[in-house]
mmCIF file of C-alpha atoms in Angstrom:
data_model
loop_
_atom_site.group_PDB
_atom_site.id
_atom_site.type_symbol
_atom_site.label_atom_id
_atom_site.label_comp_id
_atom_site.label_asym_id
_atom_site.label_seq_id
_atom_site.Cartn_x
_atom_site.Cartn_y
_atom_site.Cartn_z
ATOM 1 C CA MET N 67 138.184 18.549 -74.236
ATOM 2 C CA GLN N 68 137.684 16.320 -76.861
ATOM 3 C CA LYS N 69 135.829 16.120 -80.468
ATOM 4 C CA ILE N 70 133.654 13.052 -81.050
ATOM 5 C CA ALA N 71 131.433 11.716 -83.295
ATOM 6 C CA LEU N 72 127.662 12.278 -82.313
ATOM 7 C CA GLU N 73 127.344 8.359 -82.573
ATOM 8 C CA VAL N 74 129.503 7.917 -79.236
ATOM 9 C CA ALA N 75 128.371 10.902 -77.350
ATOM 10 C CA GLY N 76 126.247 10.156 -74.350
ATOM 11 C CA PRO N 77 124.242 11.275 -71.564
ATOM 12 C CA GLU N 78 125.952 13.214 -68.714
ATOM 13 C CA MET N 79 128.518 14.597 -71.120
ATOM 14 C CA VAL N 80 129.076 18.177 -70.935
ATOM 15 C CA VAL N 81 129.137 20.279 -74.220
ATOM 16 C CA ALA N 82 132.454 22.286 -73.987
ATOM 17 C CA LYS N 83 131.786 24.235 -77.182
ATOM 18 C CA PRO N 84 128.583 25.664 -78.877
ATOM 19 C CA VAL N 85 127.211 23.293 -81.115
ATOM 20 C CA THR N 86 126.287 25.416 -84.370
ATOM 21 C CA ARG N 87 124.320 24.512 -87.622
ATOM 22 C CA GLU N 88 126.275 25.152 -90.991
ATOM 23 C CA ASP N 89 124.707 28.630 -90.873
ATOM 24 C CA GLY N 90 126.069 29.495 -87.328
ATOM 25 C CA VAL N 91 122.879 29.391 -85.506
ATOM 26 C CA VAL N 92 123.518 27.922 -82.186
ATOM 27 C CA LEU N 93 121.806 24.706 -81.358
ATOM 28 C CA VAL N 94 123.187 23.679 -78.128
ATOM 29 C CA ALA N 95 125.092 26.264 -75.820
ATOM 30 C CA ALA N 96 128.595 25.533 -74.325
ATOM 31 C CA GLY N 97 128.041 23.800 -70.693
ATOM 32 C CA ALA N 98 124.525 21.974 -71.577
ATOM 33 C CA VAL N 99 124.456 18.447 -70.363
ATOM 34 C CA LEU N 100 123.745 16.096 -72.938
ATOM 35 C CA THR N 101 120.395 13.821 -72.771
ATOM 36 C CA PRO N 102 119.181 11.054 -75.047
ATOM 37 C CA ALA N 103 116.273 13.109 -76.519
ATOM 38 C CA LEU N 104 119.161 16.285 -77.387
ATOM 39 C CA ILE N 105 121.232 13.630 -78.961
ATOM 40 C CA SER N 106 118.628 12.199 -81.083
ATOM 41 C CA ARG N 107 117.359 15.786 -81.829
ATOM 42 C CA LEU N 108 120.853 16.759 -83.012
ATOM 43 C CA ASP N 109 121.155 13.524 -84.965
ATOM 44 C CA ALA N 110 118.172 14.533 -86.779
ATOM 45 C CA MET N 111 119.553 18.005 -87.645
ATOM 46 C CA GLY N 112 122.369 16.518 -89.397
ATOM 47 C CA VAL N 113 124.973 17.335 -86.705
ATOM 48 C CA GLY N 114 127.904 14.971 -86.805
ATOM 49 C CA GLU N 115 129.989 16.047 -84.212
ATOM 50 C CA VAL N 116 130.467 17.811 -80.522
ATOM 51 C CA VAL N 117 133.016 18.853 -78.469
ATOM 52 C CA VAL N 118 132.562 17.599 -75.089
ATOM 53 C CA GLU N 119 134.504 18.555 -71.681
ATOM 54 C CA GLY N 120 136.945 16.053 -70.399
ATOM 55 C CA ASP N 121 138.342 12.731 -72.114
ATOM 56 C CA ALA N 122 135.119 11.282 -72.767
ATOM 57 C CA LEU N 123 137.092 8.579 -75.298
ATOM 58 C CA ASP N 124 139.926 6.971 -73.750
ATOM 59 C CA THR N 125 142.576 7.041 -76.132
ATOM 60 C CA GLY N 126 145.371 5.658 -74.396
ATOM 61 C CA ALA N 127 143.604 2.161 -73.666
ATOM 62 C CA GLY N 128 140.418 -0.476 -73.919
ATOM 63 C CA GLY N 129 139.865 -2.157 -77.109
ATOM 64 C CA GLY N 130 141.688 0.632 -79.510
ATOM 65 C CA ALA N 131 144.784 0.330 -78.003
ATOM 66 C CA GLU N 132 145.697 -2.753 -79.662
ATOM 67 C CA ALA N 133 144.465 -1.428 -83.102
ATOM 68 C CA LEU N 134 146.741 1.895 -82.243
ATOM 69 C CA ALA N 135 149.837 -0.136 -81.628
ATOM 70 C CA GLY N 136 149.762 -1.729 -85.083
ATOM 71 C CA LYS N 137 149.306 1.551 -86.561
ATOM 72 C CA VAL N 138 152.077 3.251 -84.785
ATOM 73 C CA GLU N 139 154.383 0.587 -85.715
ATOM 74 C CA HIS N 140 153.402 0.933 -89.262
ATOM 75 C CA LEU N 141 154.127 4.658 -88.775
ATOM 76 C CA GLU N 142 157.338 4.236 -87.243
ATOM 77 C CA TYR N 143 158.316 2.184 -89.968
ATOM 78 C CA LEU N 144 157.615 4.655 -92.738
ATOM 79 C CA PHE N 145 159.404 7.438 -90.827
ATOM 80 C CA ARG N 146 162.589 5.112 -90.112
ATOM 81 C CA ASN N 147 164.768 7.551 -91.826
ATOM 82 C CA PHE N 148 163.794 10.604 -90.126
ATOM 83 C CA LYS N 149 164.769 10.205 -86.731
ATOM 84 C CA ASP N 150 166.937 12.974 -86.627
ATOM 85 C CA ASN N 151 164.537 15.429 -88.445
ATOM 86 C CA PRO N 152 162.541 17.454 -85.722
ATOM 87 C CA TYR N 153 159.790 18.677 -88.462
ATOM 88 C CA MET N 154 159.135 15.036 -89.571
ATOM 89 C CA GLN N 155 158.860 13.672 -85.989
ATOM 90 C CA GLN N 156 156.384 16.697 -85.017
ATOM 91 C CA VAL N 157 154.022 15.963 -88.231
ATOM 92 C CA LYS N 158 154.391 12.232 -87.350
ATOM 93 C CA GLY N 159 153.059 13.188 -83.783
ATOM 94 C CA VAL N 160 150.054 14.833 -85.247
ATOM 95 C CA VAL N 161 149.426 11.736 -87.333
ATOM 96 C CA ARG N 162 149.877 9.554 -84.772
ATOM 97 C CA ASP N 163 147.149 11.598 -82.755
ATOM 98 C CA TYR N 164 144.685 11.161 -85.719
ATOM 99 C CA PHE N 165 145.018 7.510 -85.413
ATOM 100 C CA ALA N 166 144.596 7.636 -81.631
ATOM 101 C CA GLN N 167 141.105 9.389 -81.888
ATOM 102 C CA LYS N 168 140.183 6.985 -84.656
ATOM 103 C CA CYS N 169 140.838 3.752 -82.821
ATOM 104 C CA ALA N 170 139.264 5.368 -79.621
ATOM 105 C CA LEU N 171 136.380 6.066 -81.427
ATOM 106 C CA ALA N 172 136.014 2.887 -83.016
ATOM 107 C CA ALA N 173 136.566 0.990 -79.797
ATOM 108 C CA ALA N 174 133.866 3.154 -78.239
ATOM 109 C CA VAL N 175 131.440 2.357 -81.245
ATOM 110 C CA GLN N 176 132.165 -1.362 -80.749
ATOM 111 C CA SER N 177 131.523 -1.345 -77.126
ATOM 112 C CA ARG N 178 128.375 0.408 -77.495
ATOM 113 C CA ARG N 179 127.107 -1.860 -80.231
ATOM 114 C CA ASP N 180 128.227 -5.141 -78.026
ATOM 115 C CA GLY N 181 126.019 -3.076 -74.930
ATOM 116 C CA ASP N 182 123.168 -2.589 -76.975
ATOM 117 C CA THR N 183 122.718 -6.500 -77.970
ATOM 118 C CA MET V 160 180.251 13.356 -108.239
ATOM 119 C CA MET V 161 178.886 12.363 -111.780
ATOM 120 C CA PRO V 162 180.866 13.019 -114.486
ATOM 121 C CA GLU V 163 179.179 16.117 -116.558
ATOM 122 C CA ASP V 164 178.507 14.399 -120.082
ATOM 123 C CA LEU V 165 177.412 11.404 -118.692
ATOM 124 C CA ARG V 166 174.577 13.393 -116.956
ATOM 125 C CA THR V 167 174.227 15.161 -120.278
ATOM 126 C CA LYS V 168 173.913 11.737 -122.140
ATOM 127 C CA HIS V 169 171.366 11.009 -119.542
ATOM 128 C CA LYS V 170 169.396 13.924 -120.491
ATOM 129 C CA GLY V 171 169.386 13.475 -124.192
ATOM 130 C CA GLN V 172 168.284 9.801 -123.639
ATOM 131 C CA ILE V 173 165.397 10.991 -121.826
ATOM 132 C CA LEU V 174 164.214 13.797 -124.057
ATOM 133 C CA ALA V 175 164.291 11.146 -127.116
ATOM 134 C CA VAL V 176 160.806 11.290 -125.728
ATOM 135 C CA LYS V 177 159.365 11.191 -128.991
ATOM 136 C CA ASP V 178 159.840 7.645 -129.340
ATOM 137 C CA LEU V 179 157.323 7.098 -126.564
ATOM 138 C CA PRO V 180 154.935 4.887 -128.733
ATOM 139 C CA THR V 181 151.936 6.285 -126.913
ATOM 140 C CA LEU V 182 152.142 10.011 -127.189
ATOM 141 C CA PRO V 183 149.320 10.703 -128.722
ATOM 142 C CA GLY V 184 150.066 12.984 -132.041
ATOM 143 C CA VAL V 185 146.696 14.341 -131.260
ATOM 144 C CA LEU V 186 148.205 16.136 -128.436
ATOM 145 C CA HIS V 187 150.576 18.691 -130.488
ATOM 146 C CA GLU V 188 147.500 19.243 -132.934
ATOM 147 C CA VAL V 189 145.221 20.571 -129.576
ATOM 148 C CA ALA V 190 148.161 22.342 -128.446
ATOM 149 C CA ALA V 191 148.343 24.339 -131.660
ATOM 150 C CA LEU V 192 144.627 24.646 -131.641
ATOM 151 C CA PHE V 193 144.460 26.280 -128.174
ATOM 152 C CA GLU V 194 147.790 28.915 -129.116
ATOM 153 C CA ASN V 195 145.136 30.082 -131.607
ATOM 154 C CA PRO V 196 142.977 32.338 -130.328
ATOM 155 C CA ALA V 197 140.125 32.010 -132.990
ATOM 156 C CA SER V 198 139.832 28.261 -132.318
ATOM 157 C CA SER V 199 136.897 27.285 -130.270
ATOM 158 C CA THR V 200 136.253 24.480 -127.436
ATOM 159 C CA ASP V 201 134.319 22.739 -130.041
ATOM 160 C CA GLN V 202 137.327 22.590 -132.293
ATOM 161 C CA ILE V 203 139.467 21.284 -129.563
ATOM 162 C CA GLY V 204 136.815 18.925 -128.643
ATOM 163 C CA LYS V 205 136.876 17.608 -132.102
ATOM 164 C CA ALA V 206 140.254 17.267 -132.570
ATOM 165 C CA ILE V 207 140.392 15.449 -129.189
ATOM 166 C CA ALA V 208 137.294 13.236 -130.042
ATOM 167 C CA LYS V 209 139.155 12.159 -133.193
ATOM 168 C CA ASP V 210 141.177 9.450 -131.032
ATOM 169 C CA GLN V 211 138.261 7.402 -129.532
ATOM 170 C CA VAL V 212 140.554 5.212 -127.215
ATOM 171 C CA LEU V 213 141.816 8.824 -125.968
ATOM 172 C CA SER V 214 138.532 10.456 -125.488
ATOM 173 C CA ALA V 215 137.588 7.268 -123.647
ATOM 174 C CA LYS V 216 140.000 7.405 -121.377
ATOM 175 C CA VAL V 217 140.085 11.173 -120.818
ATOM 176 C CA LEU V 218 136.440 11.056 -119.941
ATOM 177 C CA LYS V 219 137.052 8.113 -117.408
ATOM 178 C CA MET V 220 139.327 10.029 -115.730
ATOM 179 C CA VAL V 221 137.229 13.380 -115.946
ATOM 180 C CA ASN V 222 134.248 11.057 -114.152
ATOM 181 C CA SER V 223 136.297 9.727 -111.715
ATOM 182 C CA PRO V 224 135.887 10.073 -107.774
ATOM 183 C CA ILE V 225 138.860 12.534 -107.984
ATOM 184 C CA TYR V 226 137.104 15.297 -109.482
ATOM 185 C CA GLY V 227 133.729 14.461 -107.966
ATOM 186 C CA PHE V 228 131.429 16.030 -110.623
ATOM 187 C CA PRO V 229 127.698 14.952 -109.306
ATOM 188 C CA GLY V 230 126.663 14.282 -112.711
ATOM 189 C CA ARG V 231 128.098 12.294 -115.624
ATOM 190 C CA ILE V 232 130.229 14.222 -118.176
ATOM 191 C CA GLY V 233 129.720 12.609 -121.408
ATOM 192 C CA SER V 234 131.473 14.760 -124.127
ATOM 193 C CA ILE V 235 134.919 16.200 -124.292
ATOM 194 C CA GLN V 236 133.290 19.741 -124.965
ATOM 195 C CA HIS V 237 131.583 19.602 -121.742
ATOM 196 C CA ALA V 238 134.596 18.122 -119.962
ATOM 197 C CA LEU V 239 136.678 21.234 -121.661
ATOM 198 C CA VAL V 240 134.548 23.904 -120.185
ATOM 199 C CA LEU V 241 134.337 22.443 -116.846
ATOM 200 C CA LEU V 242 138.105 21.521 -116.173
ATOM 201 C CA GLY V 243 139.478 24.160 -118.669
ATOM 202 C CA PHE V 244 142.022 23.258 -121.088
ATOM 203 C CA ASN V 245 145.326 22.998 -119.058
ATOM 204 C CA VAL V 246 143.418 20.348 -117.038
ATOM 205 C CA ILE V 247 142.514 18.346 -119.948
ATOM 206 C CA ARG V 248 145.645 18.470 -121.592
ATOM 207 C CA GLY V 249 147.347 17.287 -118.093
ATOM 208 C CA LEU V 250 144.843 14.182 -118.379
ATOM 209 C CA ILE V 251 145.752 13.415 -122.099
ATOM 210 C CA ILE V 252 149.597 13.395 -121.069
ATOM 211 C CA SER V 253 148.769 11.225 -118.194
ATOM 212 C CA THR V 254 146.634 8.605 -119.650
ATOM 213 C CA SER V 255 149.490 8.353 -122.600
ATOM 214 C CA VAL V 256 152.448 8.057 -119.868
ATOM 215 C CA PHE V 257 150.678 5.691 -117.723
ATOM 216 C CA ASP V 258 149.749 3.224 -119.965
ATOM 217 C CA VAL V 259 153.507 2.598 -120.242
ATOM 218 C CA MET V 260 153.386 3.384 -116.314
ATOM 219 C CA ASN V 261 151.215 0.223 -115.836
ATOM 220 C CA ALA V 262 153.578 -1.890 -117.629
ATOM 221 C CA ASN V 263 157.202 -0.642 -116.147
ATOM 222 C CA MET V 264 156.324 0.162 -112.721
ATOM 223 C CA LYS V 265 153.890 -1.647 -110.515
ATOM 224 C CA GLY V 266 152.018 0.642 -108.223
ATOM 225 C CA LEU V 267 153.017 4.220 -109.455
ATOM 226 C CA TRP V 268 149.753 4.604 -111.049
ATOM 227 C CA GLU V 269 147.674 3.788 -108.048
ATOM 228 C CA HIS V 270 150.405 6.083 -106.345
ATOM 229 C CA SER V 271 149.568 8.522 -108.706
ATOM 230 C CA LEU V 272 145.602 8.681 -108.583
ATOM 231 C CA GLY V 273 146.243 8.724 -104.446
ATOM 232 C CA CYS V 274 148.514 11.856 -104.619
ATOM 233 C CA ALA V 275 146.100 13.299 -106.878
ATOM 234 C CA MET V 276 142.823 12.631 -104.889
ATOM 235 C CA ALA V 277 145.004 13.876 -101.922
ATOM 236 C CA SER V 278 146.409 17.276 -103.472
ATOM 237 C CA SER V 279 142.602 17.982 -104.426
ATOM 238 C CA ALA V 280 141.704 17.184 -100.839
ATOM 239 C CA VAL V 281 144.278 19.804 -99.520
ATOM 240 C CA ALA V 282 143.176 22.543 -102.266
ATOM 241 C CA ARG V 283 139.562 21.970 -101.420
ATOM 242 C CA SER V 284 140.454 22.063 -97.362
ATOM 243 C CA ILE V 285 142.520 25.374 -97.826
ATOM 244 C CA GLY V 286 140.062 27.138 -100.052
ATOM 245 C CA CYS V 287 142.155 27.217 -103.442
ATOM 246 C CA PRO V 288 139.621 27.931 -106.351
ATOM 247 C CA ASP V 289 140.656 25.591 -108.767
ATOM 248 C CA PRO V 290 141.316 22.152 -106.957
ATOM 249 C CA GLU V 291 141.357 20.209 -110.248
ATOM 250 C CA LEU V 292 144.872 21.843 -111.427
ATOM 251 C CA TYR V 293 146.105 20.791 -108.467
ATOM 252 C CA ALA V 294 145.000 17.175 -108.933
ATOM 253 C CA VAL V 295 146.071 16.919 -112.314
ATOM 254 C CA ALA V 296 149.737 18.104 -110.981
ATOM 255 C CA GLY V 297 149.317 15.323 -108.276
ATOM 256 C CA LEU V 298 148.540 12.804 -111.152
ATOM 257 C CA LEU V 299 151.486 13.958 -112.920
ATOM 258 C CA HIS V 300 154.322 14.431 -110.279
ATOM 259 C CA ASP V 301 155.971 11.338 -110.738
ATOM 260 C CA PHE V 302 155.617 10.961 -114.606
ATOM 261 C CA GLY V 303 159.456 11.855 -115.045
ATOM 262 C CA LYS V 304 160.016 8.035 -113.126
ATOM 263 C CA VAL V 305 158.558 6.549 -115.808
ATOM 264 C CA VAL V 306 159.640 8.206 -118.747
ATOM 265 C CA ALA V 307 163.234 8.501 -117.309
ATOM 266 C CA ALA V 308 162.781 4.410 -116.436
ATOM 267 C CA VAL V 309 161.211 3.470 -120.115
ATOM 268 C CA GLN V 310 164.361 5.801 -121.985
ATOM 269 C CA LEU V 311 166.819 4.146 -119.697
ATOM 270 C CA PRO V 312 165.926 1.144 -118.797
ATOM 271 C CA GLU V 313 169.493 -0.268 -117.322
ATOM 272 C CA SER V 314 169.456 2.705 -115.085
ATOM 273 C CA ARG V 315 165.984 1.450 -113.776
ATOM 274 C CA ALA V 316 167.348 -1.573 -112.489
ATOM 275 C CA ALA V 317 170.392 0.017 -110.854
ATOM 276 C CA ILE V 318 167.895 2.500 -108.950
ATOM 277 C CA ASP V 319 165.599 -0.462 -107.663
ATOM 278 C CA ASN V 320 168.844 -2.292 -106.327
ATOM 279 C CA LEU V 321 169.978 0.987 -104.609
ATOM 280 C CA VAL V 322 166.557 1.298 -103.048
ATOM 281 C CA ARG V 323 166.727 -2.169 -101.698
ATOM 282 C CA GLU V 324 170.284 -2.603 -100.605
ATOM 283 C CA ARG V 325 170.835 0.708 -99.175
ATOM 284 C CA ASP V 326 167.182 1.635 -98.050
ATOM 285 C CA LEU V 327 167.432 4.935 -100.100
ATOM 286 C CA THR V 328 164.084 6.677 -101.181
ATOM 287 C CA TYR V 329 163.734 6.343 -105.011
ATOM 288 C CA ARG V 330 164.781 9.986 -105.390
ATOM 289 C CA GLN V 331 167.984 9.393 -103.568
ATOM 290 C CA ALA V 332 168.898 6.326 -105.890
ATOM 291 C CA GLU V 333 167.842 8.340 -109.105
ATOM 292 C CA LEU V 334 170.531 11.031 -107.696
ATOM 293 C CA GLU V 335 173.151 8.545 -107.482
ATOM 294 C CA VAL V 336 172.483 6.550 -110.869
ATOM 295 C CA LEU V 337 171.298 9.278 -113.009
ATOM 296 C CA GLY V 338 172.802 12.441 -111.368
ATOM 297 C CA PHE V 339 169.280 13.736 -111.299
ATOM 298 C CA GLY V 340 165.794 13.098 -110.016
ATOM 299 C CA HIS V 341 162.772 12.598 -111.688
ATOM 300 C CA ASP V 342 161.807 16.199 -110.329
ATOM 301 C CA ARG V 343 164.286 17.339 -113.022
ATOM 302 C CA VAL V 344 162.741 15.128 -115.339
ATOM 303 C CA ASN V 345 159.588 16.651 -114.737
ATOM 304 C CA MET V 346 161.030 20.073 -115.561
ATOM 305 C CA TRP V 347 162.536 19.189 -118.830
ATOM 306 C CA LEU V 348 159.595 17.351 -119.998
ATOM 307 C CA SER V 349 157.094 20.218 -118.904
ATOM 308 C CA SER V 350 158.837 22.350 -121.216
ATOM 309 C CA TYR V 351 159.287 19.716 -124.026
ATOM 310 C CA TRP V 352 155.238 19.581 -123.406
ATOM 311 C CA ASN V 353 154.489 23.277 -123.135
ATOM 312 C CA LEU V 354 152.769 22.941 -119.565
ATOM 313 C CA PRO V 355 151.437 26.104 -118.067
ATOM 314 C CA PRO V 356 154.041 27.375 -115.948
ATOM 315 C CA ASN V 357 151.958 26.643 -112.792
ATOM 316 C CA LEU V 358 151.735 23.168 -113.743
ATOM 317 C CA LYS V 359 155.543 22.979 -114.535
ATOM 318 C CA GLU V 360 156.722 24.287 -111.380
ATOM 319 C CA GLY V 361 154.448 22.390 -109.302
ATOM 320 C CA LEU V 362 155.947 18.870 -110.848
ATOM 321 C CA ALA V 363 159.608 20.522 -111.020
ATOM 322 C CA CYS V 364 159.598 21.556 -107.164
ATOM 323 C CA HIS V 365 157.228 18.777 -105.576
ATOM 324 C CA HIS V 366 160.059 17.775 -103.577
ATOM 325 C CA ARG V 367 161.597 21.058 -102.564
ATOM 326 C CA PRO V 368 158.509 23.108 -102.739
ATOM 327 C CA MET V 369 159.666 26.086 -100.168
ATOM 328 C CA SER V 370 162.208 26.892 -103.131
ATOM 329 C CA ALA V 371 159.420 27.166 -105.738
ATOM 330 C CA SER V 372 159.469 30.673 -106.602
ATOM 331 C CA TYR V 373 156.598 31.701 -108.704
ATOM 332 C CA TYR V 374 153.627 29.342 -107.801
ATOM 333 C CA PRO V 375 154.643 27.913 -104.677
ATOM 334 C CA LYS V 376 151.193 26.806 -103.913
ATOM 335 C CA VAL V 377 151.172 23.881 -106.360
ATOM 336 C CA ALA V 378 154.397 22.565 -105.522
ATOM 337 C CA GLN V 379 153.496 22.925 -101.582
ATOM 338 C CA VAL V 380 150.058 21.086 -102.222
ATOM 339 C CA VAL V 381 151.140 18.143 -104.470
ATOM 340 C CA HIS V 382 154.368 17.837 -101.654
ATOM 341 C CA VAL V 383 151.736 17.309 -98.974
ATOM 342 C CA GLY V 384 149.649 15.162 -101.445
ATOM 343 C CA ASP V 385 152.485 12.759 -101.875
ATOM 344 C CA PHE V 386 153.224 12.263 -98.213
ATOM 345 C CA LEU V 387 149.516 11.373 -97.801
ATOM 346 C CA ALA V 388 149.457 9.029 -100.534
ATOM 347 C CA ARG V 389 152.238 7.377 -99.008
ATOM 348 C CA LEU V 390 150.980 7.595 -95.404
ATOM 349 C CA PHE V 391 148.191 5.575 -96.405
ATOM 350 C CA GLY V 392 150.033 3.438 -98.619
ATOM 351 C CA VAL V 393 147.989 3.867 -101.663
ATOM 352 C CA GLY V 394 150.118 2.078 -104.629
ATOM 353 C CA SER V 395 153.828 2.739 -104.400
ATOM 354 C CA GLY V 396 156.204 5.271 -105.373
ATOM 355 C CA GLY V 397 159.455 2.916 -105.901
ATOM 356 C CA ASP V 398 160.047 2.779 -102.181
ATOM 357 C CA ASP V 399 158.522 1.851 -99.064
ATOM 358 C CA GLN V 400 159.174 4.923 -97.264
ATOM 359 C CA ILE V 401 157.423 8.272 -96.039
ATOM 360 C CA SER V 402 158.274 11.141 -98.170
ATOM 361 C CA ALA V 403 160.123 14.128 -96.604
ATOM 362 C CA LEU V 404 158.292 16.968 -95.771
ATOM 363 C CA ASP V 405 160.011 20.723 -96.376
ATOM 364 C CA ASP V 406 160.176 22.263 -92.994
ATOM 365 C CA GLY V 407 157.182 24.652 -92.118
ATOM 366 C CA VAL V 408 155.368 23.837 -95.412
ATOM 367 C CA LEU V 409 152.136 22.478 -93.312
ATOM 368 C CA GLU V 410 152.309 25.969 -91.801
ATOM 369 C CA ALA V 411 152.971 27.803 -95.084
ATOM 370 C CA LEU V 412 149.623 26.131 -96.474
ATOM 371 C CA GLN V 413 148.090 27.035 -92.958
ATOM 372 C CA VAL V 414 147.015 23.405 -92.380
ATOM 373 C CA THR V 415 146.870 23.117 -88.941
ATOM 374 C CA PRO V 416 147.003 19.727 -87.037
ATOM 375 C CA ASP V 417 142.978 19.862 -86.820
ATOM 376 C CA ARG V 418 142.675 20.624 -90.550
ATOM 377 C CA LEU V 419 145.236 18.038 -91.394
ATOM 378 C CA HIS V 420 143.064 15.601 -89.271
ATOM 379 C CA ALA V 421 139.860 16.701 -91.025
ATOM 380 C CA ILE V 422 141.901 15.757 -94.615
ATOM 381 C CA MET V 423 142.938 12.640 -93.407
ATOM 382 C CA GLY V 424 139.432 11.604 -92.239
ATOM 383 C CA GLY V 425 138.111 12.601 -95.867
ATOM 384 C CA LEU V 426 140.791 10.838 -97.459
ATOM 385 C CA GLU V 427 140.478 7.633 -95.546
ATOM 386 C CA ARG V 428 136.921 7.389 -96.648
ATOM 387 C CA GLU V 429 137.633 7.940 -100.590
ATOM 388 C CA PHE V 430 140.771 5.548 -100.530
ATOM 389 C CA ALA V 431 138.315 2.934 -98.754
ATOM 390 C CA GLU V 432 136.102 3.494 -102.027
ATOM 391 C CA LEU V 433 138.913 3.082 -104.280
ATOM 392 C CA ILE V 434 139.839 -0.155 -103.595
#
């Protein structure tokens, strides 16, 4: 299960959590399969993110991996004096996940744009 | 261990803060007006407005993205009503102290702005009713560093050397050279300037928020704000390490990993606009 930006959502992806409007009204139920028409309609309604089944975005490889490596190296440097601190290591993991998702998203957006042109 | 009399001497030198050229006399006048229940916002606003340079600086801060008011705030009176006196008082101190900061500690002003924005973002995310207060606490969290650096210039060089040579944090180096950290200086100065108790405790405990006794939330939020400003490399707090988070502080604020990701996403966009 992954939360992804609508920009990189594609046909065939399966919605894992109901997509709701801000006031709580369900727009798309869990289990629905995305179609181009549905995606553009969600976009028109201002939905920014959807949660989909599986690993729709590859967080470990592809174009995002290189960008992520740079981020992780910088993180290791910032946290260099906290190697023996379990809490700081745990927080570092959460921060790393954030950058992993960001980099994977950026790479997916990029490859989609390349595909369009 | 540092001899007690040396530490006391350092404290005395720092508290000779009235020698600081830029602390405006208007602050004392305004504080006195505020103590008096009969005074109106109009009177307080006029007292601040007498110092035009100061009012311009305060309005500039109030209209900055830290507070994110949609329209422009054009008058000190308007700002007082919107943000409250304590926030405006914090802004007056920050604009004054941080003039000195710009000249003395490169990057600290940006770090303080970053911490203010991050503290406000955390406060908003966890539903605190007054994010402006948290922003001011973030803005002022390191003013002890500046005042100590200005009042004790020779120790400043020693601290910088320790940071470089032994890879210490700025605060660890302060403890070795001065016998106390800037959080302690914050506490003295907050008493000296009669800051409200929640702000005072937030500033004094921003490095050990889990031991704050009365207003732990302010200290905890600024603690995390400091961490986030360092994480995104906004300015410099005097060393290039991440700040240590107190065990369990994120859980105490109910900042789950998902929520932290959301805060980071928003901040990254805000910080990008800053540059």
